[in-house]
GROMACS .gro file of C-alpha atoms in nm:
model
  334
    1MET     CA    1  -1.192  -4.696   3.469
    2SER     CA    2  -1.533  -4.799   3.391
    3GLU     CA    3  -1.615  -4.827   2.964
    4SER     CA    4  -1.799  -4.550   2.964
    5ASN     CA    5  -1.563  -4.314   3.137
    6GLN     CA    6  -1.299  -4.458   2.885
    7ILE     CA    7  -1.526  -4.375   2.600
    8ARG     CA    8  -1.589  -3.991   2.717
    9LYS     CA    9  -1.195  -3.968   2.791
   10ALA     CA   10  -1.144  -4.081   2.427
   11ALA     CA   11  -1.416  -3.859   2.298
   12ARG     CA   12  -1.263  -3.563   2.476
   13GLY     CA   13  -0.908  -3.618   2.323
   14ASP     CA   14  -1.054  -3.645   1.961
   15VAL     CA   15  -1.231  -3.345   2.012
   16ASN     CA   16  -0.923  -3.158   2.135
   17THR     CA   17  -0.699  -3.283   1.890
   18ALA     CA   18  -0.966  -3.166   1.618
   19ARG     CA   19  -0.950  -2.815   1.787
   20LEU     CA   20  -0.616  -2.843   1.780
   21THR     CA   21  -0.580  -2.970   1.407
   22PHE     CA   22  -0.829  -2.635   1.308
   23TYR     CA   23  -0.635  -2.387   1.486
   24ILE     CA   24  -0.289  -2.485   1.313
   25LEU     CA   25  -0.473  -2.504   0.968
   26PHE     CA   26  -0.624  -2.157   1.044
   27ILE     CA   27  -0.311  -2.007   1.157
   28LEU     CA   28  -0.126  -2.171   0.819
   29LEU     CA   29  -0.389  -2.009   0.629
   30CYS     CA   30  -0.356  -1.661   0.780
   31ALA     CA   31   0.033  -1.699   0.743
   32GLY     CA   32   0.007  -1.793   0.363
   33ARG     CA   33  -0.270  -1.484   0.323
   34VAL     CA   34  -0.011  -1.279   0.475
   35TRP     CA   35   0.278  -1.415   0.268
   36ALA     CA   36   0.077  -1.392  -0.061
   37GLY     CA   37   0.003  -1.021  -0.015
   38GLY     CA   38   0.336  -0.929   0.094
   39VAL     CA   39   0.541  -0.672  -0.068
   40HIS     CA   40   0.598  -0.649  -0.441
   41HIS     CA   41   0.961  -0.569  -0.556
   42TYR     CA   42   1.010  -0.409  -0.867
   43VAL     CA   43   1.358  -0.248  -1.021
   44PHE     CA   44   1.326   0.117  -1.129
   45PHE     CA   45   1.561   0.103  -1.451
   46ASN     CA   46   1.432   0.452  -1.546
   47ARG     CA   47   1.518   0.525  -1.903
   48ASP     CA   48   1.783   0.257  -1.926
   49ARG     CA   49   1.511   0.020  -2.026
   50GLU     CA   50   1.753  -0.217  -2.223
   51ARG     CA   51   1.845  -0.328  -1.894
   52ILE     CA   52   1.556  -0.518  -1.854
   53THR     CA   53   1.796  -0.796  -2.006
   54ASP     CA   54   2.046  -0.832  -1.714
   55ALA     CA   55   2.091  -1.177  -1.621
   56ALA     CA   56   2.116  -1.024  -1.232
   57PHE     CA   57   1.731  -0.892  -1.259
   58LEU     CA   58   1.594  -1.176  -1.459
   59GLU     CA   59   1.729  -1.434  -1.220
   60THR     CA   60   1.638  -1.293  -0.878
   61LYS     CA   61   1.305  -1.428  -0.827
   62ALA     CA   62   1.207  -1.139  -0.548
   63PHE     CA   63   1.191  -0.907  -0.845
   64GLU     CA   64   0.867  -0.927  -0.972
   65GLY     CA   65   0.940  -0.705  -1.266
   66ALA     CA   66   1.054  -0.376  -1.366
   67GLN     CA   67   0.937  -0.010  -1.332
   68LEU     CA   68   1.018   0.191  -1.652
   69LYS     CA   69   1.000   0.591  -1.768
   70TYR     CA   70   0.828   0.696  -2.078
   71VAL     CA   71   0.840   1.073  -2.148
   72TRP     CA   72   0.547   1.255  -2.293
   73ARG     CA   73   0.741   1.343  -2.620
   74GLU     CA   74   0.860   0.997  -2.707
   75LEU     CA   75   0.479   0.862  -2.648
   76GLU     CA   76   0.326   1.144  -2.856
   77PRO     CA   77   0.586   1.277  -3.113
   78SER     CA   78   0.317   1.462  -3.281
   79LYS     CA   79  -0.035   1.593  -3.189
   80ASP     CA   80  -0.265   1.297  -3.154
   81GLN     CA   81  -0.036   1.074  -3.306
   82TYR     CA   82   0.082   0.814  -3.037
   83GLU     CA   83   0.384   0.578  -3.060
   84PHE     CA   84   0.344   0.322  -2.788
   85GLY     CA   85   0.581   0.061  -2.987
   86ASP     CA   86   0.870   0.075  -2.696
   87ILE     CA   87   0.618  -0.031  -2.442
   88GLN     CA   88   0.479  -0.303  -2.648
   89HIS     CA   89   0.839  -0.432  -2.707
   90ASP     CA   90   0.935  -0.402  -2.302
   91LEU     CA   91   0.593  -0.589  -2.203
   92ALA     CA   92   0.650  -0.857  -2.455
   93PHE     CA   93   1.016  -0.901  -2.325
   94LEU     CA   94   0.923  -0.900  -1.969
   95ARG     CA   95   0.605  -1.139  -2.013
   96SER     CA   96   0.845  -1.405  -2.179
   97LYS     CA   97   1.049  -1.401  -1.882
   98GLY     CA   98   0.785  -1.399  -1.630
   99LYS     CA   99   0.791  -1.065  -1.522
  100ARG     CA  100   0.566  -0.777  -1.506
  101LEU     CA  101   0.580  -0.409  -1.633
  102PHE     CA  102   0.500  -0.086  -1.434
  103ILE     CA  103   0.548   0.215  -1.651
  104GLN     CA  104   0.576   0.599  -1.549
  105ILE     CA  105   0.476   0.856  -1.720
  106GLN     CA  106   0.717   1.163  -1.740
  107ASP     CA  107   0.572   1.517  -1.791
  108ALA     CA  108   0.883   1.710  -1.560
  109SER     CA  109   1.257   1.717  -1.541
  110PHE     CA  110   1.525   1.824  -1.303
  111ASP     CA  111   1.754   1.947  -1.571
  112THR     CA  112   1.722   2.240  -1.768
  113ASN     CA  113   1.849   2.052  -2.108
  114ILE     CA  114   1.550   1.802  -2.096
  115ARG     CA  115   1.209   1.919  -2.175
  116PRO     CA  116   0.995   1.591  -2.226
  117PHE     CA  117   0.750   1.743  -2.399
  118PRO     CA  118   0.622   1.710  -2.746
  119ARG     CA  119   0.735   1.987  -2.985
  120TYR     CA  120   0.364   2.120  -3.038
  121LEU     CA  121   0.294   2.184  -2.708
  122LEU     CA  122   0.605   2.412  -2.678
  123GLU     CA  123   0.520   2.573  -3.015
  124ASP     CA  124   0.178   2.609  -3.033
  125PRO     CA  125   0.054   2.906  -2.853
  126ALA     CA  126  -0.299   2.742  -2.763
  127TYR     CA  127  -0.047   2.588  -2.484
  128HIS     CA  128   0.064   2.898  -2.336
  129GLY     CA  129   0.407   2.771  -2.375
  130GLY     CA  130   0.337   2.421  -2.238
  131ALA     CA  131   0.572   2.400  -1.992
  132ASP     CA  132   0.757   2.631  -1.735
  133HIS     CA  133   1.077   2.608  -1.558
  134GLN     CA  134   1.123   2.474  -1.205
  135ILE     CA  135   1.320   2.706  -1.008
  136GLY     CA  136   1.565   2.629  -0.738
  137GLU     CA  137   1.798   2.834  -0.489
  138GLY     CA  138   1.861   3.155  -0.557
  139ASN     CA  139   1.574   3.133  -0.823
  140VAL     CA  140   1.782   2.973  -1.098
  141PRO     CA  141   1.607   2.748  -1.327
  142CYS     CA  142   1.664   2.366  -1.240
  143GLY     CA  143   1.443   2.191  -1.466
  144TRP     CA  144   1.107   2.178  -1.657
  145VAL     CA  145   0.757   2.089  -1.574
  146ALA     CA  146   0.443   2.091  -1.785
  147ARG     CA  147   0.171   2.327  -1.704
  148ARG     CA  148  -0.016   2.087  -1.515
  149TRP     CA  149  -0.263   2.361  -1.408
  150ASP     CA  150  -0.347   2.506  -1.756
  151LYS     CA  151  -0.647   2.331  -1.859
  152ALA     CA  152  -0.553   2.333  -2.230
  153VAL     CA  153  -0.227   2.149  -2.171
  154GLN     CA  154  -0.416   1.935  -1.924
  155GLU     CA  155  -0.647   1.817  -2.171
  156ARG     CA  156  -0.351   1.676  -2.412
  157PHE     CA  157  -0.235   1.465  -2.110
  158HIS     CA  158  -0.556   1.332  -2.054
  159ARG     CA  159  -0.585   1.235  -2.389
  160LEU     CA  160  -0.262   1.066  -2.355
  161LEU     CA  161  -0.359   0.872  -2.053
  162LEU     CA  162  -0.678   0.743  -2.227
  163ALA     CA  163  -0.498   0.623  -2.518
  164LEU     CA  164  -0.238   0.446  -2.298
  165GLY     CA  165  -0.539   0.289  -2.106
  166LYS     CA  166  -0.705   0.166  -2.430
  167GLU     CA  167  -0.406  -0.002  -2.524
  168PHE     CA  168  -0.242  -0.123  -2.181
  169ASP     CA  169  -0.520  -0.137  -1.885
  170GLY     CA  170  -0.519  -0.502  -1.769
  171ARG     CA  171  -0.205  -0.572  -1.966
  172ILE     CA  172   0.051  -0.398  -1.748
  173GLU     CA  173   0.075  -0.453  -1.352
  174GLY     CA  174   0.041  -0.055  -1.314
  175ILE     CA  175   0.108   0.283  -1.405
  176ASN     CA  176   0.210   0.585  -1.190
  177LEU     CA  177   0.260   0.959  -1.241
  178PRO     CA  178   0.525   1.139  -1.140
  179GLU     CA  179   0.606   1.341  -0.803
  180THR     CA  180   0.348   1.632  -0.730
  181ALA     CA  181   0.647   1.822  -0.574
  182ILE     CA  182   0.768   2.116  -0.784
  183ASP     CA  183   1.001   2.386  -0.766
  184LEU     CA  184   0.893   2.745  -0.765
  185ALA     CA  185   1.037   3.108  -0.740
  186SER     CA  186   1.059   3.203  -0.411
  187THR     CA  187   0.811   3.506  -0.487
  188GLU     CA  188   0.468   3.475  -0.603
  189ARG     CA  189   0.529   3.741  -0.877
  190LEU     CA  190   0.762   3.505  -1.064
  191TRP     CA  191   0.553   3.219  -1.040
  192PRO     CA  192   0.435   3.093  -1.391
  193LYS     CA  193   0.108   3.233  -1.566
  194GLY     CA  194  -0.214   3.097  -1.427
  195PHE     CA  195  -0.055   2.911  -1.171
  196THR     CA  196  -0.164   2.913  -0.783
  197PRO     CA  197  -0.169   2.646  -0.496
  198GLU     CA  198  -0.534   2.607  -0.528
  199THR     CA  199  -0.530   2.530  -0.913
  200TYR     CA  200  -0.268   2.332  -0.895
  201CYS     CA  201  -0.412   2.098  -0.643
  202GLU     CA  202  -0.720   2.085  -0.838
  203ALA     CA  203  -0.526   2.006  -1.165
  204ILE     CA  204  -0.373   1.708  -0.985
  205MET     CA  205  -0.709   1.578  -0.846
  206THR     CA  206  -0.854   1.597  -1.203
  207ASN     CA  207  -0.550   1.376  -1.323
  208LEU     CA  208  -0.655   1.139  -1.081
  209THR     CA  209  -0.979   1.102  -1.197
  210VAL     CA  210  -0.891   1.070  -1.564
  211LEU     CA  211  -0.594   0.829  -1.468
  212LYS     CA  212  -0.854   0.603  -1.267
  213ARG     CA  213  -1.089   0.608  -1.583
  214ALA     CA  214  -0.836   0.517  -1.828
  215PHE     CA  215  -0.685   0.250  -1.612
  216PRO     CA  216  -0.978   0.056  -1.412
  217LYS     CA  217  -0.780  -0.283  -1.410
  218SER     CA  218  -0.438  -0.199  -1.351
  219VAL     CA  219  -0.275  -0.079  -1.046
  220THR     CA  220  -0.267   0.312  -1.062
  221LEU     CA  221  -0.053   0.537  -0.837
  222GLN     CA  222   0.017   0.881  -0.793
  223TYR     CA  223   0.349   1.022  -0.655
  224ALA     CA  224   0.248   1.259  -0.387
  225ASN     CA  225   0.500   1.401  -0.187
  226PHE     CA  226   0.499   1.774  -0.138
  227MET     CA  227   0.238   2.027  -0.244
  228PRO     CA  228   0.294   2.404  -0.326
  229GLY     CA  229   0.137   2.589  -0.074
  230ASP     CA  230   0.059   2.389   0.271
  231LYS     CA  231  -0.019   2.066   0.359
  232ARG     CA  232  -0.340   2.079   0.376
  233TYR     CA  233  -0.325   2.055  -0.033
  234LEU     CA  234  -0.133   1.730   0.008
  235GLU     CA  235  -0.408   1.586   0.263
  236ARG     CA  236  -0.678   1.672  -0.019
  237VAL     CA  237  -0.482   1.469  -0.269
  238PHE     CA  238  -0.492   1.205  -0.050
  239GLN     CA  239  -0.855   1.224   0.022
  240ARG     CA  240  -0.937   1.230  -0.329
  241ALA     CA  241  -0.715   0.960  -0.445
  242GLN     CA  242  -0.896   0.734  -0.191
  243GLU     CA  243  -1.217   0.830  -0.308
  244LEU     CA  244  -1.126   0.742  -0.617
  245LYS     CA  245  -0.942   0.400  -0.547
  246VAL     CA  246  -0.597   0.529  -0.706
  247GLY     CA  247  -0.304   0.439  -0.523
  248LEU     CA  248  -0.055   0.686  -0.373
  249GLY     CA  249   0.319   0.668  -0.294
  250GLY     CA  250   0.621   0.878  -0.345
  251PRO     CA  251   0.982   0.896  -0.436
  252ASP     CA  252   1.259   0.844  -0.163
  253ASN     CA  253   1.239   0.595   0.092
  254LEU     CA  254   1.418   0.795   0.354
  255PRO     CA  255   1.363   0.617   0.689
  256TYR     CA  256   1.220   0.896   0.959
  257LYS     CA  257   1.334   1.214   0.743
  258PHE     CA  258   1.192   1.506   0.921
  259TYR     CA  259   1.022   1.688   0.595
  260GLN     CA  260   0.895   1.367   0.485
  261MET     CA  261   0.751   1.243   0.815
  262GLU     CA  262   0.583   1.572   0.862
  263ASN     CA  263   0.434   1.555   0.512
  264SER     CA  264   0.345   1.222   0.286
  265TYR     CA  265   0.477   0.932   0.505
  266PRO     CA  266   0.185   0.941   0.768
  267LEU     CA  267  -0.057   0.986   0.495
  268ILE     CA  268   0.095   0.672   0.337
  269ARG     CA  269   0.073   0.509   0.598
  270ARG     CA  270  -0.268   0.574   0.694
  271CYS     CA  271  -0.410   0.477   0.361
  272ALA     CA  272  -0.244   0.163   0.359
  273GLY     CA  273  -0.469  -0.150   0.287
  274ARG     CA  274  -0.758   0.115   0.154
  275VAL     CA  275  -0.571   0.143  -0.194
  276SER     CA  276  -0.256   0.036  -0.334
  277THR     CA  277   0.088   0.211  -0.208
  278GLY     CA  278   0.421   0.236  -0.313
  279ILE     CA  279   0.776   0.394  -0.230
  280ALA     CA  280   1.047   0.444  -0.472
  281VAL     CA  281   1.420   0.382  -0.331
  282GLN     CA  282   1.612   0.648  -0.570
  283ASP     CA  283   1.962   0.768  -0.615
  284GLY     CA  284   2.093   0.874  -0.266
  285ASN     CA  285   1.843   0.697  -0.058
  286TYR     CA  286   2.076   0.393  -0.010
  287GLU     CA  287   2.352   0.651   0.141
  288HIS     CA  288   2.075   0.827   0.373
  289GLN     CA  289   2.167   0.870   0.764
  290ASN     CA  290   1.871   0.732   0.978
  291PRO     CA  291   1.809   0.992   1.211
  292LYS     CA  292   1.713   0.718   1.487
  293THR     CA  293   2.035   0.520   1.450
  294GLY     CA  294   2.293   0.816   1.326
  295ARG     CA  295   2.409   0.529   1.099
  296GLN     CA  296   2.377   0.471   0.704
  297VAL     CA  297   2.074   0.285   0.647
  298THR     CA  298   2.099  -0.061   0.535
  299ILE     CA  299   1.901  -0.278   0.286
  300ALA     CA  300   1.698  -0.417   0.584
  301ASP     CA  301   1.648  -0.110   0.703
  302LEU     CA  302   1.492   0.036   0.372
  303VAL     CA  303   1.292  -0.273   0.368
  304GLY     CA  304   1.191  -0.251   0.731
  305PHE     CA  305   1.073   0.118   0.700
  306ALA     CA  306   0.876   0.053   0.401
  307THR     CA  307   0.700  -0.253   0.523
  308ASP     CA  308   0.654  -0.184   0.892
  309TYR     CA  309   0.615   0.205   0.886
  310LEU     CA  310   0.458   0.289   0.571
  311LYS     CA  311   0.307  -0.036   0.504
  312VAL     CA  312   0.340  -0.034   0.123
  313ASP     CA  313   0.234  -0.275  -0.117
  314TYR     CA  314   0.503  -0.180  -0.363
  315VAL     CA  315   0.890  -0.079  -0.331
  316PHE     CA  316   1.037   0.005  -0.683
  317TRP     CA  317   1.445   0.000  -0.627
  318CYS     CA  318   1.687   0.189  -0.836
  319THR     CA  319   1.995   0.096  -0.962
  320GLN     CA  320   2.271   0.286  -0.779
  321GLU     CA  321   2.601   0.096  -0.744
  322PRO     CA  322   2.733  -0.057  -0.571
  323TYR     CA  323   2.465  -0.109  -0.331
  324TYR     CA  324   2.183  -0.267  -0.612
  325SER     CA  325   2.479  -0.519  -0.707
  326GLU     CA  326   2.683  -0.605  -0.392
  327GLN     CA  327   2.382  -0.534  -0.142
  328LEU     CA  328   2.024  -0.528  -0.243
  329ILE     CA  329   2.030  -0.846  -0.480
  330PRO     CA  330   2.226  -1.047  -0.256
  331PHE     CA  331   1.992  -0.935   0.050
  332LEU     CA  332   1.659  -1.033  -0.171
  333ARG     CA  333   1.814  -1.368  -0.293
  334ARG     CA  334   1.851  -1.458   0.037
   0.00000   0.00000   0.00000
């Protein structure tokens, strides 16, 4: 082989080696981006907020932080007097341990004995009772919900969000509002005064606007699972949230359950990558029977559905036992 041919061959080899090195680095870079932007795991301790000190939680690196619930009544014990000391305390502790805080603001309950509303809201006639019963099967009360559709009540809730944002925007990981689904009487004549599916939908969308105004830096999420009326109202909420860059998600990670697949799940999947999305694993979800397999779901099933089908950014895990300690933690530690 001539000297010139040897030089050309060596040059081609150098080029091929450089190309191979480039492709490998490109693949590794992409993989690094996927890994870095993977799902964020949080533990939902509900109102058992003292459990953020649990060693099992703190020592599980996969748990980036805690999602804690704060009810309206404790945040505003009297009109325009806000008490955020509990949030400050929890945030400081989690930060000291390298964890983050996601807060849920609660204005509804699923127990008639629990009314998470400031007293003034219930007693001042300007707020028309402040809250109404949620109504279950047989038109029996099953909980409470703030009169979200009532402009007087809504204005008070907006003031709370703005006060929270002034104190915590950019300091907490995120904030979510509870699910849009509410239980109503089976006949319209028993619906709360002033309520219609249209006024309720408009109120939810107005809340999204104020939520984003209050928290332009932290992640914002609206749990949107079902809406009174028909699916078109839920679709309007999802559309408006995306326009405002408010995240979306919901309670109950129930792989392939019919009603969720007919309502919120495809909508969450569709907006993944456009806005932040999240799904909560709540009590009973660990016992769900997957209709595709006919078997009880595993932790791998729940993670897979959240990441592969829903494509969410956040998963909020409840602490239902024995699943939390015996299955979830060992799975995430592996």
